[in-house]
Coordinates of C-alpha atoms in Angstrom, one line a residue:
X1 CA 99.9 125.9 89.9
X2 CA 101.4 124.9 86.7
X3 CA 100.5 121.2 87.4
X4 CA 96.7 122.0 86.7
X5 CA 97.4 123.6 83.4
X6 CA 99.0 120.8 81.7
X7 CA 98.7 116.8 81.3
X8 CA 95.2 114.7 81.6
X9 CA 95.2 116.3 85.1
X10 CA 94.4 119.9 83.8
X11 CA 91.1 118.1 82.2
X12 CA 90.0 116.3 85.1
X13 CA 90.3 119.4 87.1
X14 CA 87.9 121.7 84.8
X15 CA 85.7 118.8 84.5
X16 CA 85.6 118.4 88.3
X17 CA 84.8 122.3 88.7
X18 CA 82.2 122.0 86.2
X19 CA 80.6 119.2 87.9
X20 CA 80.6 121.2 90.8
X21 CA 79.7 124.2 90.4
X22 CA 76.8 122.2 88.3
X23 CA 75.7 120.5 91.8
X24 CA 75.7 123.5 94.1
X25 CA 73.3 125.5 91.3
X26 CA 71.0 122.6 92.1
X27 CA 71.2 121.8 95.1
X28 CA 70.6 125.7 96.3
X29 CA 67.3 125.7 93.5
X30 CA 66.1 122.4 94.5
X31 CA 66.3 123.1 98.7
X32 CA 64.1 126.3 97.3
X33 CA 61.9 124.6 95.3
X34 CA 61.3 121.9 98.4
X35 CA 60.6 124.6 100.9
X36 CA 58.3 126.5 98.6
X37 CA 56.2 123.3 97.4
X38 CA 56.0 121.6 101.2
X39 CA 57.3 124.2 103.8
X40 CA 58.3 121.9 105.6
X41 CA 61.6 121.6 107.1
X42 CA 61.6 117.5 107.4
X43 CA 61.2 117.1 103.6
X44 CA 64.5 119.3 103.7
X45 CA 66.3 117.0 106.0
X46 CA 65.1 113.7 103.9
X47 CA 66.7 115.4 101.0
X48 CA 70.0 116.2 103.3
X49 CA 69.9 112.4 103.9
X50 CA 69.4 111.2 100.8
X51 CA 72.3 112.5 99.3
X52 CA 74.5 110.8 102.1
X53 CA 72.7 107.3 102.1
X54 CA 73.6 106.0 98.6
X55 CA 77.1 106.5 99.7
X56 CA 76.9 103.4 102.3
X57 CA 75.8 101.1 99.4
X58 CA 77.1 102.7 95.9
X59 CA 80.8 103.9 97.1
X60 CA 82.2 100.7 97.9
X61 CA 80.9 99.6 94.3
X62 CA 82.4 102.4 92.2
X63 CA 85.8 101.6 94.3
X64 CA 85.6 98.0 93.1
X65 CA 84.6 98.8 89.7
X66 CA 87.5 101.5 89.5
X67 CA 89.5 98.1 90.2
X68 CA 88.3 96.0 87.5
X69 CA 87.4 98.0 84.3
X70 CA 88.7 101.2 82.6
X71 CA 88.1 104.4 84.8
X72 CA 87.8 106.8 82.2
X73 CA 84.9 104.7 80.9
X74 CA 83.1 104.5 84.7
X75 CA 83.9 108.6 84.9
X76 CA 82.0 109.1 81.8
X77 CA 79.3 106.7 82.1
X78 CA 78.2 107.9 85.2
X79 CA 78.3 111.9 84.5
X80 CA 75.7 110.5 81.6
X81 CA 73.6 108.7 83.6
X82 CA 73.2 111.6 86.0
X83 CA 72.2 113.8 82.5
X84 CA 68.5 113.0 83.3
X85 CA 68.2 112.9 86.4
X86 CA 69.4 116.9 87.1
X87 CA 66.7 117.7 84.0
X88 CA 63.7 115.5 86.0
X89 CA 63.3 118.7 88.3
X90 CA 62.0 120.4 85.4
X91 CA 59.1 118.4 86.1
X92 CA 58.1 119.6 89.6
X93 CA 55.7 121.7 89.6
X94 CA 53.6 120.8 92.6
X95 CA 53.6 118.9 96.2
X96 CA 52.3 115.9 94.5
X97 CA 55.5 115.8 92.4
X98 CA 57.9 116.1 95.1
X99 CA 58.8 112.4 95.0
X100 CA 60.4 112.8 91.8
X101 CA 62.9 115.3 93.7
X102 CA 63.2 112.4 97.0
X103 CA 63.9 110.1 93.7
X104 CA 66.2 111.9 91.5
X105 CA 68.3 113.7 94.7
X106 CA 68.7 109.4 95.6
X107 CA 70.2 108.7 92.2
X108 CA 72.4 111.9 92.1
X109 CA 73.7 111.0 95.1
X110 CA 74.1 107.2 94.1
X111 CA 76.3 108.1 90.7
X112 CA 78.5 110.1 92.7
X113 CA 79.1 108.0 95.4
X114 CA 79.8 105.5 92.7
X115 CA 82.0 108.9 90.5
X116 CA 84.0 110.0 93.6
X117 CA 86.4 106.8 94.4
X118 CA 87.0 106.1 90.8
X119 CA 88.0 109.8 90.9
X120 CA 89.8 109.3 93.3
X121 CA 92.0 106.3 92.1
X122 CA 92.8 107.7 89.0
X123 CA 94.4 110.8 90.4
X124 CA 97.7 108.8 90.8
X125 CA 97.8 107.7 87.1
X126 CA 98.1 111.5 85.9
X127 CA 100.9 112.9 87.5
X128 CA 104.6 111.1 89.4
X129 CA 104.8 109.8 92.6
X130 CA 106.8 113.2 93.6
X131 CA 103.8 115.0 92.5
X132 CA 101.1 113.6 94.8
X133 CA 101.2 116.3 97.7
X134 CA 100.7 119.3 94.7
X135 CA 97.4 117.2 93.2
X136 CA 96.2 116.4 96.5
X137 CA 96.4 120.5 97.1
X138 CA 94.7 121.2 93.8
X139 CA 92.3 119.2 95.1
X140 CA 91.5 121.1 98.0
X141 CA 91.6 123.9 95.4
X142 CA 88.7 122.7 93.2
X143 CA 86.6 122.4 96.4
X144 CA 87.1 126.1 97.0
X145 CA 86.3 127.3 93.8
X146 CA 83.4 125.6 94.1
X147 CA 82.6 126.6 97.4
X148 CA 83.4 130.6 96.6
X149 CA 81.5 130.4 93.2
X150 CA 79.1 128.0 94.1
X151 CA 78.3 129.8 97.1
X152 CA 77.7 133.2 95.8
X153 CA 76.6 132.0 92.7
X154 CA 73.5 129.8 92.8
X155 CA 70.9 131.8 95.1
X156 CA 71.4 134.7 92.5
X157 CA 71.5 132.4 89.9
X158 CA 68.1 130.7 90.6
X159 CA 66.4 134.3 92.1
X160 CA 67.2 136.4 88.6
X161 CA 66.7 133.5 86.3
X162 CA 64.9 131.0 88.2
X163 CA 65.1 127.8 89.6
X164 CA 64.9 126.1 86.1
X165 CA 67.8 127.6 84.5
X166 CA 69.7 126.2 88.0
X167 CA 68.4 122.6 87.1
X168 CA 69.8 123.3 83.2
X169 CA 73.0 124.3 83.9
X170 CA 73.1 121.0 86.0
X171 CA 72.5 119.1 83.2
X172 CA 74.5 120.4 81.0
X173 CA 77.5 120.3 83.6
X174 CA 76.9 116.6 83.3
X175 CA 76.8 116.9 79.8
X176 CA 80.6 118.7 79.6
X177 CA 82.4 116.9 81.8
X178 CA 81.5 113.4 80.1
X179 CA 82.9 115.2 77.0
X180 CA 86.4 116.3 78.4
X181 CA 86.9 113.0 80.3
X182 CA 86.4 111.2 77.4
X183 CA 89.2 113.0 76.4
X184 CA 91.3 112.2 78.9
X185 CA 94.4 109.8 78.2
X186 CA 95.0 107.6 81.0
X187 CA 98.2 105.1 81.9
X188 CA 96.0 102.6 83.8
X189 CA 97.1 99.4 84.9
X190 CA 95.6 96.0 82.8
X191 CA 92.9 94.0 84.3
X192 CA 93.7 90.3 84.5
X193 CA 91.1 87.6 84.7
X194 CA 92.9 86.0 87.3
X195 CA 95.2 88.7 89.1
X196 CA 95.0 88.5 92.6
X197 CA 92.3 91.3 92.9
X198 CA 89.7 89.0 91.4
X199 CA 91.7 85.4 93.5
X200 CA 91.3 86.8 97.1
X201 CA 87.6 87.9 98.6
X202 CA 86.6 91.7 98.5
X203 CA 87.7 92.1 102.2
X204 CA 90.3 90.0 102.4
X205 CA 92.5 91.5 100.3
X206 CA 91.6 94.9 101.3
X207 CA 92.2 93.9 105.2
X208 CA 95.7 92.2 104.2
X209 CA 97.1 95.5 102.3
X210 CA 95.8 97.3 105.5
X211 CA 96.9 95.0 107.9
X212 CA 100.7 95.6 106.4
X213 CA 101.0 99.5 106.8
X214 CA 100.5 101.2 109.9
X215 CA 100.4 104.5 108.0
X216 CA 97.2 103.6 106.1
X217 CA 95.7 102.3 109.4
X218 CA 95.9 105.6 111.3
X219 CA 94.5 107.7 108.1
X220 CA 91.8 105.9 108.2
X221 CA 91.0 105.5 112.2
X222 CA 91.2 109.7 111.6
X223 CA 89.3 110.2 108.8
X224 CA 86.4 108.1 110.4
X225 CA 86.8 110.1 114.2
X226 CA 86.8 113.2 112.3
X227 CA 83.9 112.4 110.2
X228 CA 81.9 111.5 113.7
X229 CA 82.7 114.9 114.5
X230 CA 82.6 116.8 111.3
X231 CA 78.9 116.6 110.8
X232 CA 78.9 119.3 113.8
X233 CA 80.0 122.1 111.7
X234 CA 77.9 121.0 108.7
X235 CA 75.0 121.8 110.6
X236 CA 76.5 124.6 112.3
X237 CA 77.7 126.9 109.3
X238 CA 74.1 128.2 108.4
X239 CA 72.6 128.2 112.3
X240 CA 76.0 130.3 113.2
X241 CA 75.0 132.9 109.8
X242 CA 71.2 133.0 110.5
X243 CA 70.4 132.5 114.3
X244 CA 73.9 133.6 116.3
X245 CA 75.3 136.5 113.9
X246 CA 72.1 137.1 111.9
X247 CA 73.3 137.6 108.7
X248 CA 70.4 135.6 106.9
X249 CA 70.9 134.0 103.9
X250 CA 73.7 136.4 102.9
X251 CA 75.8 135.5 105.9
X252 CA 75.5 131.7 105.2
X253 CA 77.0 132.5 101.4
X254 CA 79.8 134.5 103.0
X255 CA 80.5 131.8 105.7
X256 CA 80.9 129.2 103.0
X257 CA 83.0 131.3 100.5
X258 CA 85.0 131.7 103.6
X259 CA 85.7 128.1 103.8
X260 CA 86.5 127.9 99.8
X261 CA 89.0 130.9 100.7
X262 CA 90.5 129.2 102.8
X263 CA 90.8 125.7 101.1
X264 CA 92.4 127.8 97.8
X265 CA 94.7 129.5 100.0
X266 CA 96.0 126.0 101.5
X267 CA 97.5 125.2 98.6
X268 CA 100.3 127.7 98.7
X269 CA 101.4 125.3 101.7
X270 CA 100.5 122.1 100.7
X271 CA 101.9 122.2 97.9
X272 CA 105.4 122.6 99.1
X273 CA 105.5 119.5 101.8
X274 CA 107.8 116.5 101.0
X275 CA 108.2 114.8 104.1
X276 CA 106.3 114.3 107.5
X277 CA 103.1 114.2 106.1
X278 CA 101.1 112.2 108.9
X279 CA 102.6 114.8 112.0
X280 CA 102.3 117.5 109.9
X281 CA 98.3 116.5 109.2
X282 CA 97.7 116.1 113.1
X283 CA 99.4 119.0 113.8
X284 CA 96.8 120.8 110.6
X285 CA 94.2 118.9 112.5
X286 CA 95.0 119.9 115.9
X287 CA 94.7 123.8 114.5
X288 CA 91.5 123.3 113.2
X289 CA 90.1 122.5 116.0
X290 CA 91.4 125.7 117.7
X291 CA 90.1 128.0 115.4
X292 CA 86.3 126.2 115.8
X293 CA 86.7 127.0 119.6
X294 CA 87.8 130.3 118.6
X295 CA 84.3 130.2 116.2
X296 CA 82.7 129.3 119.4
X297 CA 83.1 132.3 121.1
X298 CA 83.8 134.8 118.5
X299 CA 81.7 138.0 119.2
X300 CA 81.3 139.5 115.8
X301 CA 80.8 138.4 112.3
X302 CA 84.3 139.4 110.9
X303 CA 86.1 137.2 113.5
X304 CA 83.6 134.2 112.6
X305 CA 85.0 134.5 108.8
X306 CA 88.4 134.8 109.6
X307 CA 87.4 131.4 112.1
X308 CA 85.9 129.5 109.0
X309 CA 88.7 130.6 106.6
X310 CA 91.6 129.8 108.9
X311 CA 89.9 126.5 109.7
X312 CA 89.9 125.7 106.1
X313 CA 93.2 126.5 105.5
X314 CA 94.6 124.0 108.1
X315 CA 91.6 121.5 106.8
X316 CA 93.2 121.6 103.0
X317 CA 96.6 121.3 104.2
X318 CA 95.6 118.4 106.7
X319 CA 93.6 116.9 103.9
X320 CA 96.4 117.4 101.1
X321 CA 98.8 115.4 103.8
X322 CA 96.4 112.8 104.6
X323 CA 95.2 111.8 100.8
X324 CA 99.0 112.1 99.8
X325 CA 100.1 109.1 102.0
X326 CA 96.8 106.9 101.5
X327 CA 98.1 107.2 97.1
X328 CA 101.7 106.4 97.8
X329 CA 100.8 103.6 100.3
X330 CA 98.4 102.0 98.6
X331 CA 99.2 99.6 95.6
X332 CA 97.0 100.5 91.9
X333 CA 94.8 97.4 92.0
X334 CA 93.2 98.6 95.3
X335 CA 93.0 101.5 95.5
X336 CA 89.9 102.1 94.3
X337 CA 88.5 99.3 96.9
X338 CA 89.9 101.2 99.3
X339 CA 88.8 104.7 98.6
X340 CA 85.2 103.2 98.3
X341 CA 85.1 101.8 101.4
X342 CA 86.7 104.9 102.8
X343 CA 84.2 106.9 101.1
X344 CA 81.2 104.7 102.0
X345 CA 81.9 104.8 106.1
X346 CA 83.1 108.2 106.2
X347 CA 79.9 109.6 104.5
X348 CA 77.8 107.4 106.4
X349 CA 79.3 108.5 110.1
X350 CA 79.0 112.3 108.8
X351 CA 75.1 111.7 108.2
X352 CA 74.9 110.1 111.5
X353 CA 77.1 113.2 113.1
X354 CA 75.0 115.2 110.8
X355 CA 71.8 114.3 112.6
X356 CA 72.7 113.8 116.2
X357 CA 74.0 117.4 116.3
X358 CA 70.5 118.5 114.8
X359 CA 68.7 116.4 117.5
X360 CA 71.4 118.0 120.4
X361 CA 70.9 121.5 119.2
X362 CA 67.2 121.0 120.5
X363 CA 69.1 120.8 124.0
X364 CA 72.0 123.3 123.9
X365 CA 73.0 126.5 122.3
X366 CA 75.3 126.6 118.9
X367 CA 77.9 127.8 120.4
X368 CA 78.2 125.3 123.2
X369 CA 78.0 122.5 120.1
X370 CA 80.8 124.2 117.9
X371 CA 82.8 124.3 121.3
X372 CA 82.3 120.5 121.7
X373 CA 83.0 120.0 118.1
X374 CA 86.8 122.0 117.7
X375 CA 87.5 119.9 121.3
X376 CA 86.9 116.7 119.5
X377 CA 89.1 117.8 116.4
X378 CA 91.5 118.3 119.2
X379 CA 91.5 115.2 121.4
X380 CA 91.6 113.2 118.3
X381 CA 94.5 114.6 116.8
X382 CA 96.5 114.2 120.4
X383 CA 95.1 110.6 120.7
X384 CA 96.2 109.5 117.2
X385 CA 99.2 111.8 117.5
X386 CA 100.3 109.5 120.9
X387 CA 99.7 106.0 119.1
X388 CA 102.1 107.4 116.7
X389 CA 104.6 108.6 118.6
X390 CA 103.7 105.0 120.9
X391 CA 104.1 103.3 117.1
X392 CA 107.4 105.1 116.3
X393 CA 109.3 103.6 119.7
X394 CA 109.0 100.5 118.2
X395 CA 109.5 101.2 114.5
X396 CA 111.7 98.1 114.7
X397 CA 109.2 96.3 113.6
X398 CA 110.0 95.9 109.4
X399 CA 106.2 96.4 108.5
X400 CA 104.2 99.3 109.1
X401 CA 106.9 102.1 108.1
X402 CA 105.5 105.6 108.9
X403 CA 105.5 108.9 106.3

């Protein structure tokens, strides 16, 4: 892991954890707070979806700002902006006040819809082209920290100390990680007035580039099935730890540090690829959805964590593959378009997945749902794995060359 411990990457990294950890204090003190002021279990959901709505509007605008000004400046401006925002749940103190967590949860989520494809596109600036598979796996790393820390971390967090030292520490996350990205040194490419970014309409430029590699193409068709499906297990993880296993709140910590386990331990794998990065991320897909079956119908708790970890693992690695070929494939000047509108759709079919599968567990048991899900993981990796291999018969074709 010596790539994270050196270069502007190291700093984006920590600031990255920071922010996260930051988030998941809140967001476990806040949920709390909501329950306790309203009990009610819809003001919990409008929350859920408020955090995924901004995305539809606000991702596809940080994309195209990561296009045409500085990055570093957008990655600091918008961990400030957030600065007050975390602090306004300070202020809640009764039901009456709960709009100001409805509000503030909106504009959270709106910075980093806006924070996450600038991210995103400056990733390639910090390290070499060679390098892209071992940042995409440090990626999945920093998710499981956050998940293993995060997860065991913020119900003690807000039960010794209390809810308002969780909405501090968010704050102050905010606060840190504006100072060590302002740090950061970055190569990035000049804006021109006139380059062909700003010539050519928002879409069509972003349709042309995509329109010329196949590879990108097929990321994307997977990243939006899998997102239609994904929101299955998002609902699932806590239902599985409190209603099938009965673990309470305890089990649904342990469920999600399972998951960062198993993203940190992808990395050891990911790390290492070169080549066949697309087959390699079906395959990874494929495997996940095996071991959600095998969640499914797994009979005690140790075989559901060894389910969620194992899933994880092939989910990082998948991921890892998947983000590696989307950097190398797609020129500077749009990638942040791209990774917006990637962002934006993705996020919106999970919140649609999200809430279907909340509206079908009314009709069928968990297990029957997490069943559906890993078979959906499945068909969609053998689909997308046969228009490749239908793709790769006629690889004639000079455009569209396949990683």
């Amino acid at each position: 892991m010596s790539l994270m411990f050196k270069g502007p990457y190291s700093k984006l990294f920590f600031s990255g954890m920071i922010n996260g950890l930051g988030d998941r204090f809140s967001q476990v003190a806040m949920l709390t707070l909501l329950l306790k002021l309203t009990g009610s279990g819809f003001s919990v959901g409008m929350v859920m979806m408020l955090r995924l709505l901004p995305f539809l509007f606000f991702a596809p605008i940080g994309g195209r700002l990561a296009d045409r000004f500085p990055r570093k400046n957008i990655l600091v401006i918008t961990d400030l902006g957030r600065i007050i925002f975390a602090f306004s749940f300070l202020l809640v103190h009764s039901e009456n006040e709960v709009w100001i967590i409805y509000m503030s949860a909106f504009v959270l989520a709106a910075g980093e819809a806006i924070y996450a494809p600038v991210r995103k596109s400056v990733l390639p600036l910090m390290v070499k082209r060679n390098d892209f598979a071992r940042v995409n796996s440090l990626e999945q790393v920093l998710t499981g920290i956050v998940l293993i820390i995060g997860a065991f971390s913020g119900g003690i967090i807000s039960f010794i100390w209390g809810q308002s030292i969780a909405f501090c520490m968010n704050g102050l996350s905010f606060l840190i990680a504006a100072l060590i990205n302002s740090t950061i040194t970055l190569k990035e490419t000049k804006i021109r007035p006139n380059s062909e970014c700003r010539n050519h309409s928002f879409l069509l430029s972003v349709r042309t580039m995509i329109r010329h590699s196949f590879s990108i193409q097929i990321i994307i068709s997977c990243i939006l099935l899998v997102s239609l499906v994904n929101g299955i297990d998002n609902v699932l993880i806590s239902i599985y730890a409190v209603k099938v296993f009965h673990l309470g709140d305890l089990g649904v910590g342990v469920f999600y540090g399972a998951l960062g386990v198993g993203l940190v331990l992808s990395f050891s794998i990911a790390s290492r690829l070169k080549k066949h990065f697309i087959v390699i991320g079906f395959i990874c897909l494929f495997l996940e959805g095996m071991m959600l079956i095998f969640l499914s119908i797994s009979i005690i708790a140790t075989m559901a964590i060894l389910a969620f970890s194992s899933a994880a693992l092939f989910s990082g690695i998948g991921n890892t593959c998947f983000e590696t070929v989307m950097m190398k494939e797609i020129p500077d000047e749009f990638r942040g378009t791209t990774f917006g509108l990637t962002e934006a759709l993705s996020n919106f079919l999970l919140g649609l997945s999200m809430f279907f599968s909340g509206i079908v567990l009314a009709f069928i048991s968990p297990r029957h749902l997490g069943f559906i899900g890993g078979l959906g993981f499945i068909i969609i990796s053998i689909v997308l794995c046969f228009v490749l291999i239908v793709r790769s018969a006629h690889s004639a074709h000079p455009k569209g060359r396949i990683l």
